[in-house]
Coordinates of C-alpha atoms in Angstrom, one line a residue:
Chain A
G29 CA -14.3 3.3 9.3
A30 CA -11.7 0.6 9.9
V31 CA -8.7 1.9 11.7
V32 CA -5.2 0.3 12.0
S33 CA -2.9 1.7 14.6
Q34 CA 0.9 1.2 14.3
H35 CA 3.5 2.0 16.9
P36 CA 6.0 3.4 17.2
S37 CA 5.8 5.9 14.4
W38 CA 9.6 6.2 14.4
V39 CA 12.5 4.5 16.1
I40 CA 16.2 4.9 16.1
C41 CA 18.3 1.9 17.3
K42 CA 21.9 0.8 17.3
S43 CA 23.2 -2.0 15.1
G44 CA 22.8 -5.4 16.6
T45 CA 19.8 -4.5 18.7
S46 CA 16.2 -5.7 18.0
V47 CA 13.2 -3.5 17.5
K48 CA 9.5 -4.5 17.8
I49 CA 6.7 -2.8 15.9
E50 CA 3.1 -3.2 16.8
C51 CA 0.1 -3.2 14.5
R52 CA -3.4 -3.1 16.0
S53 CA -6.8 -3.2 14.3
L54 CA -8.9 -0.9 16.5
D55 CA -12.4 -1.5 15.5
F56 CA -12.4 -4.7 13.6
Q57 CA -10.9 -8.2 13.9
A58 CA -8.2 -9.1 11.4
T59 CA -7.4 -12.7 11.0
T60 CA -4.8 -11.6 8.5
M61 CA -2.4 -8.7 8.6
F62 CA 0.2 -7.7 6.1
W63 CA 3.6 -6.2 6.6
Y64 CA 5.1 -4.0 3.9
R65 CA 8.4 -2.2 3.5
Q66 CA 8.9 0.9 1.5
F67 CA 12.1 2.6 0.4
P68 CA 12.1 6.3 -0.7
K69 CA 10.3 6.8 -4.0
Q70 CA 9.7 3.1 -4.3
S71 CA 6.7 0.9 -4.3
L72 CA 5.4 -0.9 -1.2
M73 CA 6.9 -4.3 -1.1
L74 CA 5.0 -7.1 0.8
M75 CA 7.3 -8.7 3.3
A76 CA 5.0 -11.2 4.9
T77 CA 1.4 -12.2 5.7
S78 CA 0.6 -12.5 9.3
N79 CA -2.0 -15.1 10.2
E80 CA -3.7 -15.2 13.6
G81 CA -2.8 -18.3 15.5
S82 CA -0.4 -19.7 12.9
K83 CA 2.9 -19.0 11.3
A84 CA 3.5 -16.1 9.1
T85 CA 4.0 -16.5 5.4
Y86 CA 7.1 -14.8 4.1
E87 CA 7.7 -13.5 0.6
Q88 CA 10.6 -14.7 -1.4
G89 CA 13.8 -13.1 -0.3
V90 CA 12.6 -12.1 3.2
E91 CA 14.5 -13.7 6.0
K92 CA 12.0 -15.1 8.5
D93 CA 14.6 -15.3 11.3
K94 CA 15.4 -11.7 10.9
F95 CA 11.9 -10.4 10.6
L96 CA 9.9 -12.2 13.3
I97 CA 6.2 -11.9 13.1
N98 CA 3.7 -12.8 15.8
H99 CA -0.1 -12.6 15.4
A100 CA -1.2 -13.6 18.8
S101 CA -4.7 -12.2 18.7
L102 CA -7.3 -11.0 16.2
T103 CA -6.3 -7.4 16.7
L104 CA -2.6 -7.5 17.2
S105 CA 0.4 -8.4 15.0
T106 CA 4.0 -7.6 15.8
L107 CA 7.0 -7.4 13.6
T108 CA 10.4 -7.7 15.3
V109 CA 13.5 -6.7 13.4
T110 CA 16.3 -8.7 15.0
S111 CA 19.9 -7.9 15.1
A112 CA 19.2 -4.7 13.1
H113 CA 21.7 -3.4 10.6
P114 CA 21.8 0.0 8.8
E115 CA 20.5 -1.6 5.6
D116 CA 17.3 -2.5 7.6
S117 CA 16.6 1.2 7.8
S118 CA 13.3 1.7 6.0
F119 CA 9.6 2.6 6.4
Y120 CA 7.6 -0.4 7.6
I121 CA 3.9 -0.4 7.2
C122 CA 1.3 -2.8 8.4
S123 CA -2.2 -3.3 6.9
A124 CA -5.3 -5.4 7.3
R125 CA -8.6 -6.1 5.7
D126 CA -11.8 -5.8 7.6
A127 CA -13.9 -8.0 5.2
M128 CA -13.6 -10.2 2.2
Y129 CA -10.3 -11.0 0.6
N130 CA -10.9 -8.6 -2.2
S131 CA -11.8 -5.7 0.0
P132 CA -9.3 -2.8 0.3
L133 CA -6.5 -2.7 2.7
H134 CA -6.4 -0.4 5.8
F135 CA -3.0 0.8 6.6
G136 CA -1.3 1.9 9.7
N137 CA 0.7 5.1 9.6
G138 CA 4.0 3.3 9.3
T139 CA 7.2 3.1 11.3
R140 CA 10.3 4.9 10.2
L141 CA 13.2 2.7 11.4
T142 CA 16.7 4.1 11.5
V143 CA 19.6 1.9 12.4
T144 CA 22.8 3.6 13.4
Chain B
S23 CA 6.0 -11.4 -15.7
Q24 CA 3.1 -9.5 -14.2
K25 CA 3.7 -5.7 -14.0
I26 CA 1.7 -2.8 -12.7
E27 CA 3.2 0.5 -13.7
Q28 CA 2.7 4.2 -13.1
N29 CA 4.9 5.8 -15.6
S30 CA 4.7 9.3 -14.3
E31 CA 6.9 9.7 -11.3
A32 CA 5.6 13.3 -10.7
L33 CA 2.9 15.5 -12.1
N34 CA 2.4 19.2 -11.6
I35 CA -1.1 20.6 -12.2
Q36 CA -2.5 24.1 -11.8
E37 CA -5.1 24.5 -9.1
G38 CA -8.6 24.1 -10.4
K39 CA -7.6 22.0 -13.4
T40 CA -8.2 18.2 -13.7
A41 CA -5.3 16.0 -12.8
T42 CA -5.1 12.7 -14.6
L43 CA -2.9 9.9 -13.5
T44 CA -2.2 6.7 -15.4
C45 CA -1.8 3.1 -14.3
N46 CA -0.9 0.4 -16.8
Y47 CA -0.7 -3.3 -16.3
T48 CA 0.9 -6.0 -18.4
N49 CA 1.0 -9.8 -18.7
Y50 CA -2.1 -10.3 -16.6
S51 CA -5.8 -9.4 -16.3
P52 CA -6.7 -8.0 -12.9
A53 CA -10.2 -8.6 -11.7
Y54 CA -10.1 -5.1 -10.1
L55 CA -7.8 -2.2 -9.5
Q56 CA -7.5 -0.1 -6.4
W57 CA -6.3 3.5 -6.0
Y58 CA -4.7 4.8 -2.8
R59 CA -3.4 8.1 -1.6
Q60 CA -0.2 8.3 0.4
D61 CA 1.0 11.4 2.2
P62 CA 4.7 11.8 3.2
G63 CA 5.6 9.6 6.2
R64 CA 2.1 8.1 6.4
G65 CA 0.4 4.9 5.3
P66 CA -1.7 4.7 2.2
V67 CA -5.4 5.5 2.4
F68 CA -7.8 3.6 0.2
L69 CA -9.8 5.8 -2.3
L70 CA -11.5 3.8 -5.0
L71 CA -11.9 0.3 -6.3
I72 CA -13.0 -0.5 -9.9
R73 CA -13.8 -3.9 -11.2
E74 CA -12.9 -5.2 -14.7
N75 CA -16.6 -5.1 -15.7
E76 CA -17.0 -1.5 -14.7
K77 CA -16.0 1.2 -17.1
E78 CA -16.0 4.1 -14.6
K79 CA -16.4 4.8 -10.9
R80 CA -16.9 8.1 -9.2
K81 CA -16.5 9.5 -5.7
E82 CA -17.0 13.2 -5.2
R83 CA -14.2 14.9 -7.3
L84 CA -12.6 11.6 -8.0
K85 CA -13.2 9.4 -11.1
V86 CA -11.5 6.2 -12.1
T87 CA -11.8 4.4 -15.4
F88 CA -10.8 0.8 -16.3
D89 CA -10.0 0.0 -20.0
T90 CA -9.3 -3.7 -20.4
T91 CA -8.4 -3.2 -24.1
L92 CA -5.7 -0.6 -23.3
K93 CA -4.8 -2.4 -20.1
Q94 CA -5.0 0.8 -18.3
S95 CA -6.7 2.7 -15.5
L96 CA -7.0 6.4 -15.3
F97 CA -7.5 8.3 -12.1
H98 CA -8.9 11.8 -12.4
I99 CA -9.2 14.6 -9.8
T100 CA -11.4 17.4 -11.0
A101 CA -11.2 21.0 -9.7
S102 CA -7.9 20.1 -8.1
Q103 CA -6.8 21.8 -4.9
P104 CA -3.4 22.1 -3.2
A105 CA -4.7 19.7 -0.5
D106 CA -4.9 17.0 -3.2
S107 CA -1.1 17.1 -3.4
A108 CA 0.1 13.6 -2.5
T109 CA 1.4 10.3 -4.0
Y110 CA -1.3 8.2 -5.6
L111 CA -0.8 4.5 -5.9
C112 CA -2.6 2.0 -8.0
A113 CA -2.8 -1.6 -6.9
S114 CA -4.1 -5.0 -7.8
L115 CA -4.0 -8.6 -6.7
E116 CA -1.0 -10.6 -7.8
V117 CA -1.7 -13.3 -10.2
N118 CA -2.6 -16.6 -8.6
R119 CA -2.6 -15.0 -5.1
D120 CA -5.9 -14.2 -3.5
D121 CA -4.3 -12.3 -0.6
K122 CA -1.3 -10.4 -2.0
I123 CA -1.9 -6.9 -3.3
I124 CA 0.9 -5.4 -5.3
F125 CA 1.4 -1.7 -5.8
G126 CA 2.7 0.6 -8.5
K127 CA 5.5 3.0 -7.6
G128 CA 3.1 5.8 -7.4
T129 CA 2.8 9.3 -9.0
R130 CA 3.6 12.3 -6.9
L131 CA 1.0 14.9 -7.7
H132 CA 1.7 18.6 -7.0
I133 CA -1.2 21.0 -7.3
L134 CA 0.2 24.4 -7.8
P135 CA -1.7 27.3 -6.3

């Protein structure tokens, strides 16, 4: 089945530094990948849609200059949290579809970001 | 505004019994609903998709129903096992978006041995 690999699985960084999270589709090509954020006991909230070869589409309220997304190839999207602050601490999860737009999402295992 | 809700935050079920989880939607008519399983510290895993013209879908011990009159989907796990303990999420496309899937908050299911 379709596999999405996400790295790192957890990261601790200091305030003011930047953190990059990678999301790879291992056995399929993903022209579109999705980045979600999840707080404890809360729903997954879509942050942005990453499109291969073009700019990402950000959801309302998500700062594009803070959460930089690059989708340089059909199998790799990266999310960089710039100038991280403690309130950015969260669980970030990427996902992708391997087929039509109404097909299910395949998720990575998420990245637990802690900003100290 | 569009809402997808899972009203039970947590559910405890005795091993061997059937677990039934509820997903309600309001102010829209989704063409389909999806159910995912999420274990702690992991990404969700897709389980089942049911379309609006399907009353029921089954996969092994899992069964999903879609009632457009009640605006509700039920997710059943029969002969539940402790390994079924997880958070279960229902999801659908957001209105007027063909790419954005929105999720309910999930129901934490505990199967008690």
